[in-house]
Short mmCIF file of C-alpha atoms in Angstrom, two decimals:
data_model
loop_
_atom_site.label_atom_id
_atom_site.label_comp_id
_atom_site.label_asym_id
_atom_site.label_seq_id
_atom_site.Cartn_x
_atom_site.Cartn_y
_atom_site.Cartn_z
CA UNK A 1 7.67 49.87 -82.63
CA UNK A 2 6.89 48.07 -85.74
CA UNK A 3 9.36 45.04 -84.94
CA UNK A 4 7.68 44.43 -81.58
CA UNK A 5 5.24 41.51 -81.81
CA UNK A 6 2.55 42.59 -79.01
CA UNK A 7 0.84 39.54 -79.26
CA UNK A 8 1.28 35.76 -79.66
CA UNK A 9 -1.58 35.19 -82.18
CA UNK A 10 0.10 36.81 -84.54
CA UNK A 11 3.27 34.47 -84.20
CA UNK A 12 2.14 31.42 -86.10
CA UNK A 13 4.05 28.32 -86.17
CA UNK A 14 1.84 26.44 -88.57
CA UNK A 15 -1.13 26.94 -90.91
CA UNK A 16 -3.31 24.75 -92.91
CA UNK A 17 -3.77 25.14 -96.05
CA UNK A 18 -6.56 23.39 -96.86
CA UNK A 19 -8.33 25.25 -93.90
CA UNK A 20 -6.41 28.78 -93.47
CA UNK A 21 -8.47 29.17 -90.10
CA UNK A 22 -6.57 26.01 -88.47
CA UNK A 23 -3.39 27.12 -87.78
CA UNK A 24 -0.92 26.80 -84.80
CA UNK A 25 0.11 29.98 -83.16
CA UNK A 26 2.73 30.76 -80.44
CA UNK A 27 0.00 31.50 -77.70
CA UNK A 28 -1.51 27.74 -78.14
CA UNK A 29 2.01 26.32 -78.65
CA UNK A 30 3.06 28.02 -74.93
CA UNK A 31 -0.50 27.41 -73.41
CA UNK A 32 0.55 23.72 -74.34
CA UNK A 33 3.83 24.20 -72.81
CA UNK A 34 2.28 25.20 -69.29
CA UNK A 35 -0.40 22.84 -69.40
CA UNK A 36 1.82 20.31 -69.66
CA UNK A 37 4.25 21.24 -67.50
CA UNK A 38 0.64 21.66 -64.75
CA UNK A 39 -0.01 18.04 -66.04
CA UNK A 40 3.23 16.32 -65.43
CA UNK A 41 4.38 17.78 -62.38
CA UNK A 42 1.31 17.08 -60.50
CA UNK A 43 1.23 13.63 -61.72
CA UNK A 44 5.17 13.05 -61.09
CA UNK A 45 4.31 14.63 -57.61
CA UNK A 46 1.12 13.00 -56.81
CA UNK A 47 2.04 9.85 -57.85
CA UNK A 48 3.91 8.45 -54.82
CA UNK A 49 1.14 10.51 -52.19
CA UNK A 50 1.32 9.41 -48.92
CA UNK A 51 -0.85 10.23 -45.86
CA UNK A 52 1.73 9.88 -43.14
CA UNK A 53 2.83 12.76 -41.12
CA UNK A 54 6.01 12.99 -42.66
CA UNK A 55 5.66 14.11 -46.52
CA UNK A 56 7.86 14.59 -49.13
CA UNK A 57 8.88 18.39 -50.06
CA UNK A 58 7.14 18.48 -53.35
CA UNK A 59 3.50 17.50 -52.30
CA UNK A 60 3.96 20.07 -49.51
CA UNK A 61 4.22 22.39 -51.93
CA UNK A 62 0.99 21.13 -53.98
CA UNK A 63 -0.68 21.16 -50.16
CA UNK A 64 -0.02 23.93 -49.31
CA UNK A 65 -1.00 25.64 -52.77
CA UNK A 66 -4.25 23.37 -52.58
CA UNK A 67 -5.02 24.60 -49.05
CA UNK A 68 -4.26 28.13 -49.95
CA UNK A 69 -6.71 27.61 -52.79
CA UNK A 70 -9.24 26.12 -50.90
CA UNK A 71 -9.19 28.64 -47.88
CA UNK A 72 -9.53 31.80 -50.30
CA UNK A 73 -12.71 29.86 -51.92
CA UNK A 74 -14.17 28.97 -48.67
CA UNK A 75 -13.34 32.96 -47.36
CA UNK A 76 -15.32 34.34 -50.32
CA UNK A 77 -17.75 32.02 -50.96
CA UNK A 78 -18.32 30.17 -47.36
CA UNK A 79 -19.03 27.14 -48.78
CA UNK A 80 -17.31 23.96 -48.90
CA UNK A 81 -14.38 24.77 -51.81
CA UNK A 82 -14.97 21.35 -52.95
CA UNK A 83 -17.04 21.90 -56.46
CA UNK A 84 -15.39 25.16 -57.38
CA UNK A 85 -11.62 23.99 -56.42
CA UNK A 86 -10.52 22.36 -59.83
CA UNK A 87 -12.66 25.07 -61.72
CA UNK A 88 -11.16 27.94 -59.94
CA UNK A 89 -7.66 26.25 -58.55
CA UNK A 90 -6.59 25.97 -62.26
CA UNK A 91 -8.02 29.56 -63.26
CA UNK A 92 -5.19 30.26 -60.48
CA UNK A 93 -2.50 27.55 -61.68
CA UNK A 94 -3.11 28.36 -65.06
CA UNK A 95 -2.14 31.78 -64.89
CA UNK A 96 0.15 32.06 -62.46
CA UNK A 97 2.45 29.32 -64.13
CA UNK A 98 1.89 31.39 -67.79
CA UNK A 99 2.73 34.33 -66.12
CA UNK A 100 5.94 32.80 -64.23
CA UNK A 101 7.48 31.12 -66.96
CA UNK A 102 7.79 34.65 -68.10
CA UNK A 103 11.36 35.21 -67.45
CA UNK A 104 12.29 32.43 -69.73
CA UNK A 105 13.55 34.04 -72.64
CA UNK A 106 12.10 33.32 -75.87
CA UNK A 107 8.66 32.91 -73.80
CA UNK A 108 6.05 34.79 -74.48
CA UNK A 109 3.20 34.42 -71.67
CA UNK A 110 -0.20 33.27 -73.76
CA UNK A 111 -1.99 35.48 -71.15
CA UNK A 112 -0.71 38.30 -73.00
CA UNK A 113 -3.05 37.53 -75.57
CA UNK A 114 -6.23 38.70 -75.91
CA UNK A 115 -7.97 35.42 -77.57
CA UNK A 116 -6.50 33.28 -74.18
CA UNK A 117 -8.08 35.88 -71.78
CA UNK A 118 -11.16 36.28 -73.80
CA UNK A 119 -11.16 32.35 -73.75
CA UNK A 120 -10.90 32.50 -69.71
CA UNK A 121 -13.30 35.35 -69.09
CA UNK A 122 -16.03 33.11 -71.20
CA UNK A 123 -15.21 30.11 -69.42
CA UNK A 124 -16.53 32.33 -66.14
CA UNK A 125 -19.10 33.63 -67.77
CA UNK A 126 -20.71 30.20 -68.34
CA UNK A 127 -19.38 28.97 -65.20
CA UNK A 128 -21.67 31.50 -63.17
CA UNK A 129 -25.21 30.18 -64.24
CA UNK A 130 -23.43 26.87 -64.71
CA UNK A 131 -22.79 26.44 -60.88
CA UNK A 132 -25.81 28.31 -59.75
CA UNK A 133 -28.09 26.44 -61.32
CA UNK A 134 -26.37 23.34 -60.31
CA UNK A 135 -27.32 24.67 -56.83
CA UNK A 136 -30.33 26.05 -56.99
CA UNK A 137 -31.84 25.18 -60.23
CA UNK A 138 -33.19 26.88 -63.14
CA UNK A 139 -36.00 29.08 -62.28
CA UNK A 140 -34.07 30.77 -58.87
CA UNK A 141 -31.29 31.25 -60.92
CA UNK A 142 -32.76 32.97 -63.62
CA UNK A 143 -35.05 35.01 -61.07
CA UNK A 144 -31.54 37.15 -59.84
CA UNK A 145 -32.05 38.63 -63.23
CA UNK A 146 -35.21 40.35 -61.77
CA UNK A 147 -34.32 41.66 -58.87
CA UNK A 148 -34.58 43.91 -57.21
CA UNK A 149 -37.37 44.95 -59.83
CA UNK A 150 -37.87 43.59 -63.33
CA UNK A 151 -36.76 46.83 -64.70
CA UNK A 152 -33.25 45.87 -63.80
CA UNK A 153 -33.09 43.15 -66.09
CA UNK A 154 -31.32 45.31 -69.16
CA UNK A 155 -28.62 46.26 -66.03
CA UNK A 156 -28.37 43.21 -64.91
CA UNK A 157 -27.30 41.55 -68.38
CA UNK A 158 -24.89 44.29 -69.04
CA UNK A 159 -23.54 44.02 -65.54
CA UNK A 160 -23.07 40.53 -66.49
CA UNK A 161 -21.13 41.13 -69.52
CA UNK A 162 -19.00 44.23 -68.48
CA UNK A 163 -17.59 41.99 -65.87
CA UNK A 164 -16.85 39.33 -68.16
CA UNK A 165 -15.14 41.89 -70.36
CA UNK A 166 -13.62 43.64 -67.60
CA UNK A 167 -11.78 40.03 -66.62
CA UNK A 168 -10.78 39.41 -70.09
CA UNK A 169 -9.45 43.37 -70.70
CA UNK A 170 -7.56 43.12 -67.43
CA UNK A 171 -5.88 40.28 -67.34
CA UNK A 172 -4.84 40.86 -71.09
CA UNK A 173 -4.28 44.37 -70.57
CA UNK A 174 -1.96 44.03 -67.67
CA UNK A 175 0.31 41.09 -68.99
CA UNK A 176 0.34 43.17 -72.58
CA UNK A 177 1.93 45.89 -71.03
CA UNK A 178 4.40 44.29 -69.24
CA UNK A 179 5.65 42.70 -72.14
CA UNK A 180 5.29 45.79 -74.19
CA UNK A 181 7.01 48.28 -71.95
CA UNK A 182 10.08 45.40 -71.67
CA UNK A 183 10.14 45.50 -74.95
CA UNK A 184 9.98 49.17 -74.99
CA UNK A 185 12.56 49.25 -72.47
CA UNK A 186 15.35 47.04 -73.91
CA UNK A 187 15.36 49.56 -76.90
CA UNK A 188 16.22 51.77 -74.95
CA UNK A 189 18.15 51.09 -72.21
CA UNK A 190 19.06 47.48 -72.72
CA UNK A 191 20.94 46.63 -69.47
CA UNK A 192 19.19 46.58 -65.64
CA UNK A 193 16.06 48.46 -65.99
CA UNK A 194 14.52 45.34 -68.01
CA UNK A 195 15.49 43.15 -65.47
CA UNK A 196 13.46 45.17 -62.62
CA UNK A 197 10.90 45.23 -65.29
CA UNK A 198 10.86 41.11 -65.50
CA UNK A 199 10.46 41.41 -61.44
CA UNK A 200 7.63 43.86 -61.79
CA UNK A 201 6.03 41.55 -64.19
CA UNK A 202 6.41 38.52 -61.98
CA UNK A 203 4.87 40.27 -59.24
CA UNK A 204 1.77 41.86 -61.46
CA UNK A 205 1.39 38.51 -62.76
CA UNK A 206 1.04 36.52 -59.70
CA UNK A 207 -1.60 39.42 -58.21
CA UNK A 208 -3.21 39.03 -61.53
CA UNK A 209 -3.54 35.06 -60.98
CA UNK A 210 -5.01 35.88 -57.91
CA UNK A 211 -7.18 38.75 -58.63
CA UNK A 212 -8.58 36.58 -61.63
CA UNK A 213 -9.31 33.66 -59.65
CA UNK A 214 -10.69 35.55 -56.91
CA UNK A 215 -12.97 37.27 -58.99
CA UNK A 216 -14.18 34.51 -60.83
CA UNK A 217 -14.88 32.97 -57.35
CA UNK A 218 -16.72 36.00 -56.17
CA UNK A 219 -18.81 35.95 -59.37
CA UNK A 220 -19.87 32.42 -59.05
CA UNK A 221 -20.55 33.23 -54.79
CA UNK A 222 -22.57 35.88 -55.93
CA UNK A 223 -24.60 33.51 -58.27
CA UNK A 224 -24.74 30.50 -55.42
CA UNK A 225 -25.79 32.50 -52.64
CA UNK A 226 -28.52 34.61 -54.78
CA UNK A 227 -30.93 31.90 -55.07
CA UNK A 228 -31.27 31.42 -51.12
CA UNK B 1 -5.86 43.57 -80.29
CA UNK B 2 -8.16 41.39 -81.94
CA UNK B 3 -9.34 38.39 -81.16
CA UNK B 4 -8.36 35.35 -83.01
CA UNK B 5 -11.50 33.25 -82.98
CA UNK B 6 -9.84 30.07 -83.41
CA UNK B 7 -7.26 30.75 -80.95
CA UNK B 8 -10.19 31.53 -78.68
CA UNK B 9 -11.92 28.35 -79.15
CA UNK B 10 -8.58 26.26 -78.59
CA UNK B 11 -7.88 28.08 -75.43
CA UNK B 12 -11.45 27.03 -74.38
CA UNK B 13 -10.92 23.95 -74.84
CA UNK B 14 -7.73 23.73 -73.74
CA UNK B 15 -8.67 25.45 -70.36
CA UNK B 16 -11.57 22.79 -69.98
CA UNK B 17 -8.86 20.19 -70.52
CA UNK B 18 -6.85 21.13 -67.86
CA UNK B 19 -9.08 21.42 -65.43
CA UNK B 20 -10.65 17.57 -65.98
CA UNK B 21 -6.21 17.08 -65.73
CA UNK B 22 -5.80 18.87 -62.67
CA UNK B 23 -8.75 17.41 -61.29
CA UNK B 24 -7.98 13.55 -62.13
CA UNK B 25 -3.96 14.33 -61.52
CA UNK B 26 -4.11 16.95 -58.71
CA UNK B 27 -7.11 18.44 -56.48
CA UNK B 28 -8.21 14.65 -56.04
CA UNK B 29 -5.41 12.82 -54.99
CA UNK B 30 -3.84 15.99 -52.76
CA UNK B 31 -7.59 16.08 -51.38
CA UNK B 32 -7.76 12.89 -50.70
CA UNK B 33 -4.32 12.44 -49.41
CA UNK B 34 -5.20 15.34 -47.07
CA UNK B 35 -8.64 13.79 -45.72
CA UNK B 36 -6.74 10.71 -45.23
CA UNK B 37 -4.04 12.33 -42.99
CA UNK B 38 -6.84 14.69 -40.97
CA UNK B 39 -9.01 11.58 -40.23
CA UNK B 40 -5.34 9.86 -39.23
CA UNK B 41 -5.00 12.96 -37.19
CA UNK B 42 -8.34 13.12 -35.77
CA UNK B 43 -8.18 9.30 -35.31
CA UNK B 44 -5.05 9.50 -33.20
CA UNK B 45 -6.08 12.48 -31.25
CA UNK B 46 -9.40 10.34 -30.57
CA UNK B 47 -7.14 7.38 -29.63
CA UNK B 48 -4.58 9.70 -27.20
CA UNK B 49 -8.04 10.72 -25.56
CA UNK B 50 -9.57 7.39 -25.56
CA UNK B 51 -6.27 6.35 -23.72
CA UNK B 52 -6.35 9.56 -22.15
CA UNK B 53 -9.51 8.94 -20.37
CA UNK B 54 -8.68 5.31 -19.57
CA UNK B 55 -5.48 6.01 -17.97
CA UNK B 56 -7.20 8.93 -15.97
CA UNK B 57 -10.11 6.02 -14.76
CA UNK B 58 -6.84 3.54 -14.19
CA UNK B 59 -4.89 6.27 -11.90
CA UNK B 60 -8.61 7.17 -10.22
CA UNK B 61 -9.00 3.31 -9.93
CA UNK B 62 -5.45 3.25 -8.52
CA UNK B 63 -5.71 6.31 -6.21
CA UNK B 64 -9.27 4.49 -4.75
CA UNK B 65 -7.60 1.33 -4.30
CA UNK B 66 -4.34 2.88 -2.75
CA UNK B 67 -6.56 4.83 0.02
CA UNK B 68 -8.56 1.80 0.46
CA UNK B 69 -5.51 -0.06 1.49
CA UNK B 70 -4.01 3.14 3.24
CA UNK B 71 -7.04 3.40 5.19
CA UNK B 72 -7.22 -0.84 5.81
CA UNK B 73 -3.63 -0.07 6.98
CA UNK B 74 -4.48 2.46 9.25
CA UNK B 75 -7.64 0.26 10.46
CA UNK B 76 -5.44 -3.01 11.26
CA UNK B 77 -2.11 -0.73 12.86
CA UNK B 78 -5.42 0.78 15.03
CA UNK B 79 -6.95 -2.58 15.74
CA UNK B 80 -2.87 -4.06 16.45
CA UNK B 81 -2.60 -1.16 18.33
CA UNK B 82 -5.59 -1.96 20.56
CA UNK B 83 -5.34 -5.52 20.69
CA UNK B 84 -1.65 -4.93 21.71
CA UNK B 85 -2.68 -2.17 24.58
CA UNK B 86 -5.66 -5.09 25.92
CA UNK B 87 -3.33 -7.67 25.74
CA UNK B 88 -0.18 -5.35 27.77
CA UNK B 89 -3.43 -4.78 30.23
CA UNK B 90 -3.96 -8.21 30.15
CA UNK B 91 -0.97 -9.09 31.00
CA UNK B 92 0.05 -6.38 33.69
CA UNK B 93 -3.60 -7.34 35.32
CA UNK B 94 -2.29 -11.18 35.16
CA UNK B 95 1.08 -9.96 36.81
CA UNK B 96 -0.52 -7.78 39.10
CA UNK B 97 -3.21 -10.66 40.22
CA UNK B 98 -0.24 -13.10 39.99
CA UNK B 99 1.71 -10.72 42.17
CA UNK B 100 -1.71 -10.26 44.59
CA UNK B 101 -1.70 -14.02 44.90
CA UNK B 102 1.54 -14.99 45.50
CA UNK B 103 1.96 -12.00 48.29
CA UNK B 104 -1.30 -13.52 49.89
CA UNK B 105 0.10 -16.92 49.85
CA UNK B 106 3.36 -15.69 51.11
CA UNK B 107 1.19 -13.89 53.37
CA UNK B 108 -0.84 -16.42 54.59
CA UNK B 109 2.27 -18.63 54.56
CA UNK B 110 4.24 -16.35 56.49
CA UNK B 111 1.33 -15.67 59.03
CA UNK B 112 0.51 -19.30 59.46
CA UNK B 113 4.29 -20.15 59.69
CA UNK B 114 4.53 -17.10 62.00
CA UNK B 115 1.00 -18.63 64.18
CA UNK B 116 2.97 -22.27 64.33
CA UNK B 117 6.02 -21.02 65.04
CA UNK B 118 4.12 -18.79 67.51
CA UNK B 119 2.33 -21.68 69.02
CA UNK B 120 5.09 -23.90 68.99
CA UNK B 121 6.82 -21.70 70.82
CA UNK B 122 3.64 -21.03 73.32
CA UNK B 123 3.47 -24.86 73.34
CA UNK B 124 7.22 -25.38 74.14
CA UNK B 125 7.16 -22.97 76.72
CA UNK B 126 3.75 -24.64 78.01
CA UNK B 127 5.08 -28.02 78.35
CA UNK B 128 8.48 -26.76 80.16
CA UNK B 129 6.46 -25.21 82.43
CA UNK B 130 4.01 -27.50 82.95
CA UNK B 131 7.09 -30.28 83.09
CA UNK B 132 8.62 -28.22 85.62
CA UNK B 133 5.83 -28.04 87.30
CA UNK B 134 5.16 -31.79 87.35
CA UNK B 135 8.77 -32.50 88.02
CA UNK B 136 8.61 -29.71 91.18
CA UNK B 137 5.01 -31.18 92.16
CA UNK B 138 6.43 -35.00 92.00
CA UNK B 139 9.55 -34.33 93.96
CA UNK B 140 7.27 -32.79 96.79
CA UNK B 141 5.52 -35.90 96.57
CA UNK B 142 5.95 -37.28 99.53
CA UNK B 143 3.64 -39.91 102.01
CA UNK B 144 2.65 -36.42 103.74
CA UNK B 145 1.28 -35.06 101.16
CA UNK B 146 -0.09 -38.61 99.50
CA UNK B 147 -1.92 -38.41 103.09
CA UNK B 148 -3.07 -34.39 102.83
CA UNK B 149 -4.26 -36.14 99.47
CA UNK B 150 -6.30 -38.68 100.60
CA UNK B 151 -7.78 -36.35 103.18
CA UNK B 152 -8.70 -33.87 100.22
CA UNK B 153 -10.39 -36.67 98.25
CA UNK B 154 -12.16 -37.48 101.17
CA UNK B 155 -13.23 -34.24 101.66
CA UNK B 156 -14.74 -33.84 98.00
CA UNK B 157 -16.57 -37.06 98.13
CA UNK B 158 -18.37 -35.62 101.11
CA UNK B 159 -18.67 -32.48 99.39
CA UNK B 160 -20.70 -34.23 96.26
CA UNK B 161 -24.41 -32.75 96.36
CA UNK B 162 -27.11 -34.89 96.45
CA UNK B 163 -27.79 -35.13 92.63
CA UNK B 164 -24.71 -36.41 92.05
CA UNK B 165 -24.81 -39.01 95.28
CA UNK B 166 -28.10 -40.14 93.76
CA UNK B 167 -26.50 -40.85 90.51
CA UNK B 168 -23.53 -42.62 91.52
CA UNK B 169 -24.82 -44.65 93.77
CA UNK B 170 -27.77 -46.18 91.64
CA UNK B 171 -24.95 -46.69 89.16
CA UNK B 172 -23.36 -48.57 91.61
CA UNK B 173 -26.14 -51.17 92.45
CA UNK B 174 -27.83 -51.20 89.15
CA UNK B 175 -23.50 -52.05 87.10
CA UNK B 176 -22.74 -54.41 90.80
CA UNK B 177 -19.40 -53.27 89.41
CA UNK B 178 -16.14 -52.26 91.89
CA UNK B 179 -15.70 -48.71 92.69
CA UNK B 180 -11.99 -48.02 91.26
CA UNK B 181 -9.76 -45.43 92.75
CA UNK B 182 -6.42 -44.77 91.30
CA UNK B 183 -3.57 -42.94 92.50
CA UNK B 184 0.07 -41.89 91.78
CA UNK B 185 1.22 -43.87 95.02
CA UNK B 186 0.30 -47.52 96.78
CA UNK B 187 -1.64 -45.98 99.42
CA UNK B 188 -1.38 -47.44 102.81
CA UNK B 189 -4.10 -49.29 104.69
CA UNK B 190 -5.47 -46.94 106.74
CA UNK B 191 -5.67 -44.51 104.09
CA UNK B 192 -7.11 -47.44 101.55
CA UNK B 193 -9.89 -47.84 104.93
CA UNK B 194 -10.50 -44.07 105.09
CA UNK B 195 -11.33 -44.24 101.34
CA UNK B 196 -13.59 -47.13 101.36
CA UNK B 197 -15.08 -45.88 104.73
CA UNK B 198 -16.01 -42.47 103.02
CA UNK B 199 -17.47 -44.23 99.66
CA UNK B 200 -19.65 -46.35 101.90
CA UNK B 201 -21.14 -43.85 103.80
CA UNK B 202 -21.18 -41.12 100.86
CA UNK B 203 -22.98 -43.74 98.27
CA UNK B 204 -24.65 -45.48 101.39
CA UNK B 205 -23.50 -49.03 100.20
CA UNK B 206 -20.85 -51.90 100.46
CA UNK B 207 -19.35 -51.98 96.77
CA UNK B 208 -16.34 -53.44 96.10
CA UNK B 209 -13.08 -51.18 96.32
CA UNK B 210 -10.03 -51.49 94.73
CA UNK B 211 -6.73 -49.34 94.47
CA UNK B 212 -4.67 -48.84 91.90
CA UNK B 213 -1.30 -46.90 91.33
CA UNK B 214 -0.57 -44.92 88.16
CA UNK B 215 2.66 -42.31 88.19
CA UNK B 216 0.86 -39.98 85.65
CA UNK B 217 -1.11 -38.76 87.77
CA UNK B 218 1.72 -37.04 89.60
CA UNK B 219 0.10 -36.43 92.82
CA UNK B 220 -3.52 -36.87 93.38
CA UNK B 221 -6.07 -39.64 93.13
CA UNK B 222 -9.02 -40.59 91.09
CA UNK B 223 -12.43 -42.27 91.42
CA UNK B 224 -14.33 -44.56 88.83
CA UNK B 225 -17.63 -45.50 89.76
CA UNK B 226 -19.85 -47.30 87.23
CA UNK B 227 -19.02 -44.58 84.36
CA UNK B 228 -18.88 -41.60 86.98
CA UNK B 229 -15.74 -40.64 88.17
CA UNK B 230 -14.65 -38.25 90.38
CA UNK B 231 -10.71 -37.20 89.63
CA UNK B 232 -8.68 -35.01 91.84
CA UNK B 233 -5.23 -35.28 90.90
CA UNK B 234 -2.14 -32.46 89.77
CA UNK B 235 -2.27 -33.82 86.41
CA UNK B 236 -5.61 -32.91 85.72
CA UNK B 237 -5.50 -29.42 87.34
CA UNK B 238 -2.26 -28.90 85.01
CA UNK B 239 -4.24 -30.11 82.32
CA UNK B 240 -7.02 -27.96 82.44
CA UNK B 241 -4.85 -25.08 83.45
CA UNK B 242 -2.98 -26.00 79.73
CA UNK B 243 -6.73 -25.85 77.78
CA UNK B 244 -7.23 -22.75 79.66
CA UNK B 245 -3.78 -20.91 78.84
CA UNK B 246 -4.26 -22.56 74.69
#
């Protein structure tokens, strides 16, 4: 087990030496990778949009993924997906391409690293009060904390945070073990078995796009709707 | 397992990156594209109703405008109909009143023609019998019976009633005119005398008597006296025999 790399912090491309902290590690180096790839293809694909009734394939594709999007954030949240779309659409993209690109070899998904899903679950956490004092302001917001009795502030915060965790630990926990039983796996029995592993892994990492996003959009519902 | 604090700030970042680059390169022009293509949608459904409705007020127009002119149809073959029935009436009552005429004037006709032909006939047969009469009364016409004449003539001047003497003879003397006396022979002189004889002593005077002969009055003899006159002849009986028998 010592030769297995179980995560892409640890594989670092560049450092600087002025500044040992600055350095450039495989898990930015691939989150660049799918970013970009996000970032091109939609603007190769949205470049020539039309409205007509006849489309081209590839912005059918980016419809129906937007709809899709859209009609899980209006089914959890009931509100127009329009605000929370590019906040939790690319929680969704995000992951679900990192996760995909997977069964390239020599890819190692940056999900699979704890700093990445640490770095997601924060963005939620601030994206909670974030949106729901956007809608409702300051003191509503901050009056959830109270309720049902002031006593349940302490639970509340925690509750907060556990979640947050919880996202981060499950996302990174799932994608780590993927690639660490794979790994595991090819040692052992090199031929097949890994390649019903890579399928497995497809699969957990699409539900774990989902359940991510879906989460996050439940967490930020659950802030939106409290102050009403 | 740990986390790598500057990896965890980059991926921050980075996340918050992508999702201004989705939302510039993405979610807004696939949103937008979408909107566009439902309010197309919604525009052309509106339009298909629009025309929808317009067509269904057109065809209602249409269906109004086709019963109107069914029902003017029906109206005008009625009204044909009728005129055409008056005007067969009219006509049949012409024919029949034509018909009614022309049988009366036939009618007529043929009962006047019938009447002449009737009357003609009545006439013809008159006049032969009244000719052969004449003819049968002029061959007995002999001096016998100019005499039995004369006698008879005689006899009816005597016969006059007072009135009528009266008359006469004042006519006589007031006129001074000639007592005429006509018959279908010359009467002889004693017969002429036997005559004058009987006016004198009938009209009690001494006029003037003359005699004349006319054939037409077949047999027989005739008085004038100033505008009276006294006729006895065949030709007059026969006469008013004829205005009796017409």
């Amino acid at each position: 087990m010592s030769g297995v790399q179980i995560t892409s912090d640890e594989w670092i491309l560049w450092q600087s030496e002025a500044w040992p902290v600055v350095k450039i590690n495989a898990t930015l180096t691939f989150t660049w990778l799918v970013m970009a790839l996000l970032v091109v293809g939609s603007w190769w694909i949205t470049r020539r949009l039309t409205s007509d009734t006849e489309i081209p394939r590839w912005q059918n594709l980016l419809e129906v993924l937007v709809t899709g999007i859209r009609d899980q954030i209006r089914d959890v949240s009931r509100h127009d997906p329009g605000p929370y779309l590019p906040f939790v659409g690319t929680l969704f993209l995000f992951i679900a391409v990192a996760n995909l690109l997977s069964i390239v070899p020599g890819y190692v998904p940056p999900t699979g690293s704890l700093s990445t899903t640490a770095a997601l679950a924060t963005c939620v956490f601030v994206a909670v009060p974030v949106f729901g004092i956007a809608s409702h302001g300051v003191g509503n917001y901050l009056k959830r904390y109270l309720q049902p009795t002031p006593l349940m502030l302490p639970f509340n915060l925690i509750g907060e945070l556990s979640r947050t965790l919880a996202l981060a630990v499950r996302l990174y926990g799932n994608m780590m073990s993927g690639a660490v039983i794979a790994a595991i796996l090819i040692s052992f029995v090199p031929l097949f078995i890994p390649i019903v592993m890579q399928v497995m892994g497809l699969l957990t990492g699409m539900i774990q796009a989902y359940i991510f996003a879906v989460l996050a959009m439940v967490y930020i519902a659950s802030a939106t709707k409290v102050a009403k | 397992m740990s986390i790598d604090w500057f990896t965890f700030t980059a991926q921050v970042i980075n996340f918050l990156v992508l999702v201004g680059l989705l939302r510039y390169f993405l979610y807004g022009p696939i949103v937008r594209a979408m909107q566009t293509r439902e309010q197309k949608v919604t525009q052309r459904l509106s339009d298909a109703e629009t025309a929808k409705a317009e067509a269904n007020q057109q065809r209602a127009a249409l269906e109004k405008q086709t019963q109107l002119l069914e029902e003017q149809r029906e109206e005008m073959l009625a009204k044909a109909k009728a005129d055409a029935d008056s005007e067969r009436q009219r006509l049949i009552q012409e024919a029949r009143k034509e018909a009614d005429t022309r049988r009366e004037h036939w009618t007529s006709t043929f009962e006047r023609d019938q009447k002449d032909l009737a009357d003609q006939t009545r006439r013809d047969i008159q006049r032969m019998g009244f000719q052969a009469a004449r003819e049968t009364i002029q061959q007995l016409a002999d001096e016998d019976l100019q005499k039995r004449v004369c006698q008879t003539f005689v006899k009816q001047l005597r016969m006059l009633d007072e009135t009528q003497r009266a008359a006469i003879a004042t006519q006589l003397a007031d006129s001074g005119n000639p007592v005429l006396v006509r018959s279908a022979d010359d009467l002889d002189d004693d017969d002429q005398t036997q005559i004058r004889d009987a006016i004198h002593q009938v009209f009690q005077g001494d006029a003037e008597v003359r005699f004349e002969s006319d054939s037409a009055l077949i047999a027989g003899m005739e008085m004038d006296a100033g505008g009276y006159s006294l006729p006895w002849n065949a030709e007059r009986a026969l006469k008013k025999m004829e205005a009796n028998v017409a």
